[in-house]
Amino acid sequence: MSAKSTSGPGGKKPASVATNLIAGGGAGAMEALACHPLDTIKVRMQLSRRGRLPGLKRRGFIKTGMEIARKETPLGLYKGLGAVLTGIVPKMACRFTSYEQYKLLLSKDGQVTTAANFWAGLFAGVTEAVSVVCPMEVVKIRLQAQHHSMADPLDIPKYRNAAHACYTVVKEEGVGALYRGVTLTALRQGTNQAANFTAYTELKDWLQQKQDDPSAALPGWKTAAIGLVSGAVGPFTNAPIDTIKTRLQRSPAEPGQTAVGRITAITNQMMKQEGLRAFWMGITPRVMRVAPGQAVTFAVYEYLKGILEKGRDVLPGGQYEE
């Protein structure tokens, strides 16, 4: 199947919604299990106050990870994993399904231009942000921001797990708290997926054209390599958005303060106390988290999609099975 075509393998119909949902969800679960510790390190670096205090230097990502493992046991690196697994399966299912649907809508005669891929990725990113990502990340960040030892049963945190964190946030702050930073989240996810899918499709098409059969699927290692490169594009372009969003979602809003007011206050405070560099805090673990994550995601997605698509065979009597 050509990277810039809406057709399935061998010119078949495009993959069904069910195929995209299952393949996307499976890919998301594998990505979370493989890469979550890097996300925890990224969040801790973004929330760190060490750069604001005299005489305290910022920790690098390796030192931050070692500090978490030393004080909170290695399991501390997996804080918030429950929230991520609960959210990432529907997130990835939503991402790939909506992307394929937007791509179909924007295609002309079964062909998808670079611009159409960009907009399909952008719309898919916004869709997943509003429907899944924002509530999931509010819960995840609250869990990751807790500095407690998971080896000490007497060290009881405010939020015990993802379900308890969600319940507590809604009880104390209202349902709206789960959508704190939704605009920034949509902006981040939209730009991320626009860059991600555009880079992935262009690289995939370029490699396919070099094959004897341009419509043949790429080997898994090539798919993973493309995902690795495309996954690194987005974080560099929207790191400031992600850092501001993380700080916004960490704590409850002050009475009477608007979302725009909080974003402005956080931005001004960061510039005044920490400088421009603070907006890119956590970029190393974020790239190390997102890029390998996309490598895993695309490789698993294409693999599962290929297996599921093999079941769409012509049945006796000329009937077609989805």
CSV table of C-alpha atoms in Angstrom, one decimal:
chain,number,residue,atom,x,y,z
A,1,MET,CA,0.0,0.0,0.0
A,2,SER,CA,1.4,3.4,-1.0
A,3,ALA,CA,2.0,5.8,1.9
A,4,LYS,CA,0.1,8.5,0.0
A,5,SER,CA,-2.9,6.4,-1.0
A,6,THR,CA,-6.1,5.7,0.9
A,7,SER,CA,-6.3,2.1,-0.5
A,8,GLY,CA,-5.5,-1.0,1.5
A,9,PRO,CA,-3.0,-3.6,0.5
A,10,GLY,CA,-3.3,-4.9,-3.1
A,11,GLY,CA,-5.8,-2.1,-3.9
A,12,LYS,CA,-8.4,-3.3,-1.4
A,13,LYS,CA,-10.8,-1.0,0.5
A,14,PRO,CA,-9.2,1.2,3.2
A,15,ALA,CA,-8.8,-0.4,6.7
A,16,SER,CA,-12.0,-0.5,8.6
A,17,VAL,CA,-12.7,1.6,11.7
A,18,ALA,CA,-12.5,-1.6,13.8
A,19,THR,CA,-9.0,-2.4,12.4
A,20,ASN,CA,-7.7,1.1,13.2
A,21,LEU,CA,-9.2,1.0,16.7
A,22,ILE,CA,-7.7,-2.4,17.6
A,23,ALA,CA,-4.3,-1.7,16.0
A,24,GLY,CA,-4.0,1.8,17.4
A,25,GLY,CA,-5.0,0.7,20.9
A,26,GLY,CA,-2.6,-2.2,20.9
A,27,ALA,CA,0.2,0.0,19.7
A,28,GLY,CA,-0.5,2.5,22.5
A,29,ALA,CA,-0.4,-0.1,25.2
A,30,MET,CA,3.0,-1.3,24.1
A,31,GLU,CA,4.4,2.2,23.8
A,32,ALA,CA,3.3,3.1,27.4
A,33,LEU,CA,4.9,0.0,28.9
A,34,ALA,CA,8.2,0.7,27.1
A,35,CYS,CA,8.6,4.4,27.6
A,36,HIS,CA,6.7,5.6,30.7
A,37,PRO,CA,9.8,6.1,32.9
A,38,LEU,CA,11.1,8.7,30.6
A,39,ASP,CA,7.9,10.6,30.8
A,40,THR,CA,8.0,10.7,34.6
A,41,ILE,CA,11.6,12.1,34.4
A,42,LYS,CA,10.4,14.7,31.9
A,43,VAL,CA,7.6,15.8,34.2
A,44,ARG,CA,9.8,16.0,37.3
A,45,MET,CA,12.3,18.2,35.3
A,46,GLN,CA,9.6,20.5,34.1
A,47,LEU,CA,8.2,20.9,37.7
A,48,SER,CA,11.6,21.3,39.4
A,49,ARG,CA,12.2,24.5,41.3
A,50,ARG,CA,16.0,24.0,41.5
A,51,GLY,CA,16.7,26.6,38.8
A,52,ARG,CA,14.8,29.2,40.8
A,53,LEU,CA,16.8,28.9,44.0
A,54,PRO,CA,20.4,30.3,44.3
A,55,GLY,CA,23.1,27.8,44.5
A,56,LEU,CA,21.0,24.9,43.2
A,57,LYS,CA,21.8,23.7,39.7
A,58,ARG,CA,19.2,22.0,37.6
A,59,ARG,CA,19.6,18.2,37.4
A,60,GLY,CA,20.0,16.4,34.1
A,61,PHE,CA,17.7,13.7,33.0
A,62,ILE,CA,20.0,10.8,34.1
A,63,LYS,CA,20.5,12.3,37.5
A,64,THR,CA,16.8,13.0,37.9
A,65,GLY,CA,16.0,9.4,37.0
A,66,MET,CA,18.5,8.1,39.5
A,67,GLU,CA,17.2,10.4,42.2
A,68,ILE,CA,13.7,9.1,41.7
A,69,ALA,CA,14.8,5.5,41.8
A,70,ARG,CA,16.9,6.1,44.9
A,71,LYS,CA,14.3,7.9,47.0
A,72,GLU,CA,11.1,6.3,45.7
A,73,THR,CA,12.4,2.9,44.4
A,74,PRO,CA,12.5,2.1,40.6
A,75,LEU,CA,8.7,1.7,40.8
A,76,GLY,CA,8.5,5.5,41.3
A,77,LEU,CA,9.4,5.8,37.6
A,78,TYR,CA,6.1,4.2,36.8
A,79,LYS,CA,3.9,6.6,38.8
A,80,GLY,CA,0.9,7.5,36.8
A,81,LEU,CA,1.2,4.4,34.5
A,82,GLY,CA,-2.3,3.4,35.4
A,83,ALA,CA,-3.7,6.7,34.2
A,84,VAL,CA,-1.6,6.4,31.0
A,85,LEU,CA,-2.7,2.9,30.2
A,86,THR,CA,-6.3,3.8,30.9
A,87,GLY,CA,-6.0,6.7,28.5
A,88,ILE,CA,-3.4,5.7,25.9
A,89,VAL,CA,-5.3,2.8,24.5
A,90,PRO,CA,-8.4,5.0,23.6
A,91,LYS,CA,-6.0,7.8,22.7
A,92,MET,CA,-4.1,5.9,20.1
A,93,ALA,CA,-7.3,4.2,18.9
A,94,CYS,CA,-8.8,7.7,18.5
A,95,ARG,CA,-5.6,9.1,16.9
A,96,PHE,CA,-5.2,6.5,14.2
A,97,THR,CA,-8.9,6.1,13.5
A,98,SER,CA,-9.6,9.9,13.3
A,99,TYR,CA,-6.4,10.4,11.2
A,100,GLU,CA,-7.5,7.8,8.7
A,101,GLN,CA,-11.0,9.3,8.5
A,102,TYR,CA,-9.7,12.9,8.1
A,103,LYS,CA,-7.3,11.6,5.4
A,104,LEU,CA,-10.2,10.0,3.5
A,105,LEU,CA,-12.2,13.3,3.7
A,106,LEU,CA,-9.2,15.3,2.4
A,107,SER,CA,-8.1,12.9,-0.3
A,108,LYS,CA,-8.7,13.4,-4.0
A,109,ASP,CA,-9.2,10.3,-6.2
A,110,GLY,CA,-7.7,8.1,-3.5
A,111,GLN,CA,-4.5,10.1,-3.3
A,112,VAL,CA,-3.4,12.2,-0.3
A,113,THR,CA,-1.2,15.3,-0.7
A,114,THR,CA,1.4,16.4,1.8
A,115,ALA,CA,-0.9,19.3,2.8
A,116,ALA,CA,-3.8,16.9,3.3
A,117,ASN,CA,-1.6,14.7,5.5
A,118,PHE,CA,-0.6,17.8,7.6
A,119,TRP,CA,-4.2,18.8,8.2
A,120,ALA,CA,-5.4,15.3,8.8
A,121,GLY,CA,-2.6,14.9,11.5
A,122,LEU,CA,-3.5,18.3,13.0
A,123,PHE,CA,-7.2,17.5,13.2
A,124,ALA,CA,-6.5,14.1,14.7
A,125,GLY,CA,-4.2,15.6,17.3
A,126,VAL,CA,-6.9,18.1,18.4
A,127,THR,CA,-9.6,15.3,18.4
A,128,GLU,CA,-7.5,13.1,20.7
A,129,ALA,CA,-6.6,16.0,22.9
A,130,VAL,CA,-10.2,17.0,23.6
A,131,SER,CA,-11.6,13.5,23.9
A,132,VAL,CA,-8.9,11.7,25.8
A,133,VAL,CA,-5.5,13.3,26.4
A,134,CYS,CA,-6.3,16.4,28.6
A,135,PRO,CA,-8.2,14.5,31.4
A,136,MET,CA,-5.7,11.7,31.3
A,137,GLU,CA,-2.7,14.1,31.6
A,138,VAL,CA,-4.2,16.0,34.5
A,139,VAL,CA,-4.5,12.8,36.5
A,140,LYS,CA,-1.1,11.5,35.3
A,141,ILE,CA,0.7,14.8,36.2
A,142,ARG,CA,-0.9,14.9,39.7
A,143,LEU,CA,0.4,11.4,40.3
A,144,GLN,CA,3.9,12.0,38.9
A,145,ALA,CA,4.3,15.2,40.9
A,146,GLN,CA,4.1,13.3,44.2
A,147,HIS,CA,7.4,12.8,46.0
A,148,HIS,CA,6.7,9.7,48.1
A,149,SER,CA,8.4,6.4,48.5
A,150,MET,CA,6.5,3.5,47.1
A,151,ALA,CA,8.5,1.1,49.4
A,152,ASP,CA,7.2,2.7,52.6
A,153,PRO,CA,3.6,1.7,53.3
A,154,LEU,CA,3.3,4.5,55.9
A,155,ASP,CA,4.2,7.2,53.3
A,156,ILE,CA,0.7,7.7,52.1
A,157,PRO,CA,0.3,10.2,49.2
A,158,LYS,CA,-2.7,12.3,48.5
A,159,TYR,CA,-3.5,10.5,45.3
A,160,ARG,CA,-3.2,6.7,45.7
A,161,ASN,CA,-3.9,5.6,42.1
A,162,ALA,CA,-5.3,6.9,38.8
A,163,ALA,CA,-9.0,6.2,39.8
A,164,HIS,CA,-8.5,7.8,43.2
A,165,ALA,CA,-6.7,10.8,41.7
A,166,CYS,CA,-9.5,11.3,39.2
A,167,TYR,CA,-12.2,11.0,41.9
A,168,THR,CA,-10.3,13.4,44.2
A,169,VAL,CA,-9.7,16.1,41.5
A,170,VAL,CA,-13.4,16.0,40.5
A,171,LYS,CA,-14.6,16.1,44.1
A,172,GLU,CA,-12.4,18.9,45.2
A,173,GLU,CA,-12.1,21.0,42.0
A,174,GLY,CA,-15.0,19.9,39.8
A,175,VAL,CA,-15.2,18.2,36.5
A,176,GLY,CA,-13.8,21.2,34.7
A,177,ALA,CA,-10.4,20.6,36.5
A,178,LEU,CA,-9.9,17.6,34.2
A,179,TYR,CA,-9.9,19.9,31.3
A,180,ARG,CA,-7.5,22.5,32.7
A,181,GLY,CA,-5.1,23.4,29.9
A,182,VAL,CA,-7.3,21.9,27.2
A,183,THR,CA,-6.4,24.7,24.8
A,184,LEU,CA,-2.7,24.2,25.2
A,185,THR,CA,-3.1,20.4,25.1
A,186,ALA,CA,-5.0,20.7,21.8
A,187,LEU,CA,-2.4,23.0,20.4
A,188,ARG,CA,0.4,20.7,21.5
A,189,GLN,CA,-1.2,17.5,20.2
A,190,GLY,CA,-2.3,19.2,17.0
A,191,THR,CA,1.1,20.5,16.1
A,192,ASN,CA,2.7,17.2,17.3
A,193,GLN,CA,0.6,15.0,15.1
A,194,ALA,CA,0.7,17.3,12.1
A,195,ALA,CA,4.5,17.1,12.2
A,196,ASN,CA,4.5,13.4,13.1
A,197,PHE,CA,2.2,12.1,10.4
A,198,THR,CA,3.6,14.4,7.7
A,199,ALA,CA,7.2,13.4,8.4
A,200,TYR,CA,6.2,9.7,8.7
A,201,THR,CA,4.2,9.6,5.5
A,202,GLU,CA,6.9,11.5,3.5
A,203,LEU,CA,9.7,9.2,4.8
A,204,LYS,CA,7.6,6.1,4.3
A,205,ASP,CA,6.7,7.1,0.7
A,206,TRP,CA,10.4,7.9,-0.1
A,207,LEU,CA,11.5,4.4,1.2
A,208,GLN,CA,8.7,2.6,-0.6
A,209,GLN,CA,9.7,4.3,-3.9
A,210,LYS,CA,13.1,2.7,-3.6
A,211,GLN,CA,11.7,-0.8,-3.3
A,212,ASP,CA,11.1,-3.1,-6.3
A,213,ASP,CA,7.4,-3.1,-5.4
A,214,PRO,CA,6.5,0.5,-4.2
A,215,SER,CA,3.1,-0.8,-2.9
A,216,ALA,CA,4.7,-3.5,-0.7
A,217,ALA,CA,4.8,-3.0,3.1
A,218,LEU,CA,8.1,-1.9,4.6
A,219,PRO,CA,10.0,-4.2,7.0
A,220,GLY,CA,9.3,-3.6,10.7
A,221,TRP,CA,12.8,-2.1,11.4
A,222,LYS,CA,12.3,0.5,8.7
A,223,THR,CA,8.9,1.4,10.1
A,224,ALA,CA,10.4,1.8,13.6
A,225,ALA,CA,13.2,3.9,12.2
A,226,ILE,CA,10.8,6.2,10.4
A,227,GLY,CA,8.7,6.5,13.6
A,228,LEU,CA,11.8,7.4,15.6
A,229,VAL,CA,12.7,10.3,13.3
A,230,SER,CA,9.2,11.6,12.8
A,231,GLY,CA,8.5,11.4,16.6
A,232,ALA,CA,11.4,13.7,17.3
A,233,VAL,CA,10.1,16.5,15.1
A,234,GLY,CA,7.2,17.7,17.2
A,235,PRO,CA,8.8,18.1,20.6
A,236,PHE,CA,11.4,20.5,19.4
A,237,THR,CA,8.8,22.8,17.9
A,238,ASN,CA,6.3,22.9,20.8
A,239,ALA,CA,8.4,22.3,24.0
A,240,PRO,CA,7.3,25.7,25.5
A,241,ILE,CA,3.6,24.8,25.1
A,242,ASP,CA,4.2,21.4,26.9
A,243,THR,CA,6.1,23.0,29.8
A,244,ILE,CA,3.5,25.7,30.4
A,245,LYS,CA,0.7,23.1,30.1
A,246,THR,CA,2.4,20.8,32.7
A,247,ARG,CA,2.7,23.6,35.3
A,248,LEU,CA,-0.8,24.7,34.6
A,249,GLN,CA,-2.3,21.2,35.2
A,250,ARG,CA,-0.2,20.5,38.2
A,251,SER,CA,-2.1,22.6,40.7
A,252,PRO,CA,-5.7,23.9,41.3
A,253,ALA,CA,-6.7,27.2,39.9
A,254,GLU,CA,-6.8,30.3,42.2
A,255,PRO,CA,-10.3,31.6,42.9
A,256,GLY,CA,-11.3,34.1,40.2
A,257,GLN,CA,-8.3,33.5,38.0
A,258,THR,CA,-9.0,32.8,34.3
A,259,ALA,CA,-7.2,30.2,32.2
A,260,VAL,CA,-5.6,32.9,30.1
A,261,GLY,CA,-4.6,34.7,33.3
A,262,ARG,CA,-2.9,31.6,34.7
A,263,ILE,CA,-1.1,30.9,31.4
A,264,THR,CA,0.1,34.5,31.3
A,265,ALA,CA,1.2,34.4,35.0
A,266,ILE,CA,3.1,31.1,34.5
A,267,THR,CA,4.8,32.4,31.4
A,268,ASN,CA,5.9,35.7,33.0
A,269,GLN,CA,7.0,33.9,36.2
A,270,MET,CA,9.2,31.5,34.2
A,271,MET,CA,10.8,34.2,32.2
A,272,LYS,CA,11.5,36.3,35.3
A,273,GLN,CA,12.7,33.6,37.6
A,274,GLU,CA,14.2,31.0,35.3
A,275,GLY,CA,14.9,32.6,31.9
A,276,LEU,CA,14.1,31.4,28.4
A,277,ARG,CA,15.8,28.1,28.9
A,278,ALA,CA,13.2,27.0,31.3
A,279,PHE,CA,10.6,26.6,28.5
A,280,TRP,CA,12.7,23.8,27.1
A,281,MET,CA,13.2,22.0,30.4
A,282,GLY,CA,12.7,18.3,30.0
A,283,ILE,CA,13.2,18.4,26.2
A,284,THR,CA,15.9,15.7,26.4
A,285,PRO,CA,13.7,13.1,28.2
A,286,ARG,CA,10.7,14.2,26.2
A,287,VAL,CA,12.4,13.5,22.9
A,288,MET,CA,13.8,10.3,24.4
A,289,ARG,CA,10.3,9.4,25.4
A,290,VAL,CA,8.3,10.5,22.4
A,291,ALA,CA,10.8,9.4,19.6
A,292,PRO,CA,11.2,5.8,20.8
A,293,GLY,CA,7.5,5.8,21.7
A,294,GLN,CA,6.6,6.7,18.1
A,295,ALA,CA,9.0,4.0,16.8
A,296,VAL,CA,7.2,1.4,19.0
A,297,THR,CA,3.8,2.8,18.1
A,298,PHE,CA,4.2,2.8,14.3
A,299,ALA,CA,6.0,-0.5,14.2
A,300,VAL,CA,3.3,-2.2,16.3
A,301,TYR,CA,0.4,-0.4,14.6
A,302,GLU,CA,1.6,-1.4,11.1
A,303,TYR,CA,2.2,-5.0,12.3
A,304,LEU,CA,-1.2,-5.4,13.9
A,305,LYS,CA,-2.9,-3.6,11.0
A,306,GLY,CA,-1.2,-6.0,8.6
A,307,ILE,CA,-2.4,-9.1,10.5
A,308,LEU,CA,-5.9,-7.8,10.8
A,309,GLU,CA,-6.0,-6.8,7.1
A,310,LYS,CA,-5.1,-10.4,6.1
A,311,GLY,CA,-8.5,-11.5,7.4
A,312,ARG,CA,-10.2,-9.4,4.8
A,313,ASP,CA,-10.2,-12.0,2.2
A,314,VAL,CA,-12.7,-12.7,-0.6
A,315,LEU,CA,-15.1,-15.4,0.5
A,316,PRO,CA,-16.5,-18.1,-1.8
A,317,GLY,CA,-19.3,-16.7,-3.8
A,318,GLY,CA,-17.5,-13.4,-4.3
A,319,GLN,CA,-18.5,-11.9,-1.0
A,320,TYR,CA,-16.2,-9.5,0.8
A,321,GLU,CA,-15.4,-9.9,4.5
A,322,GLU,CA,-14.5,-6.9,6.7
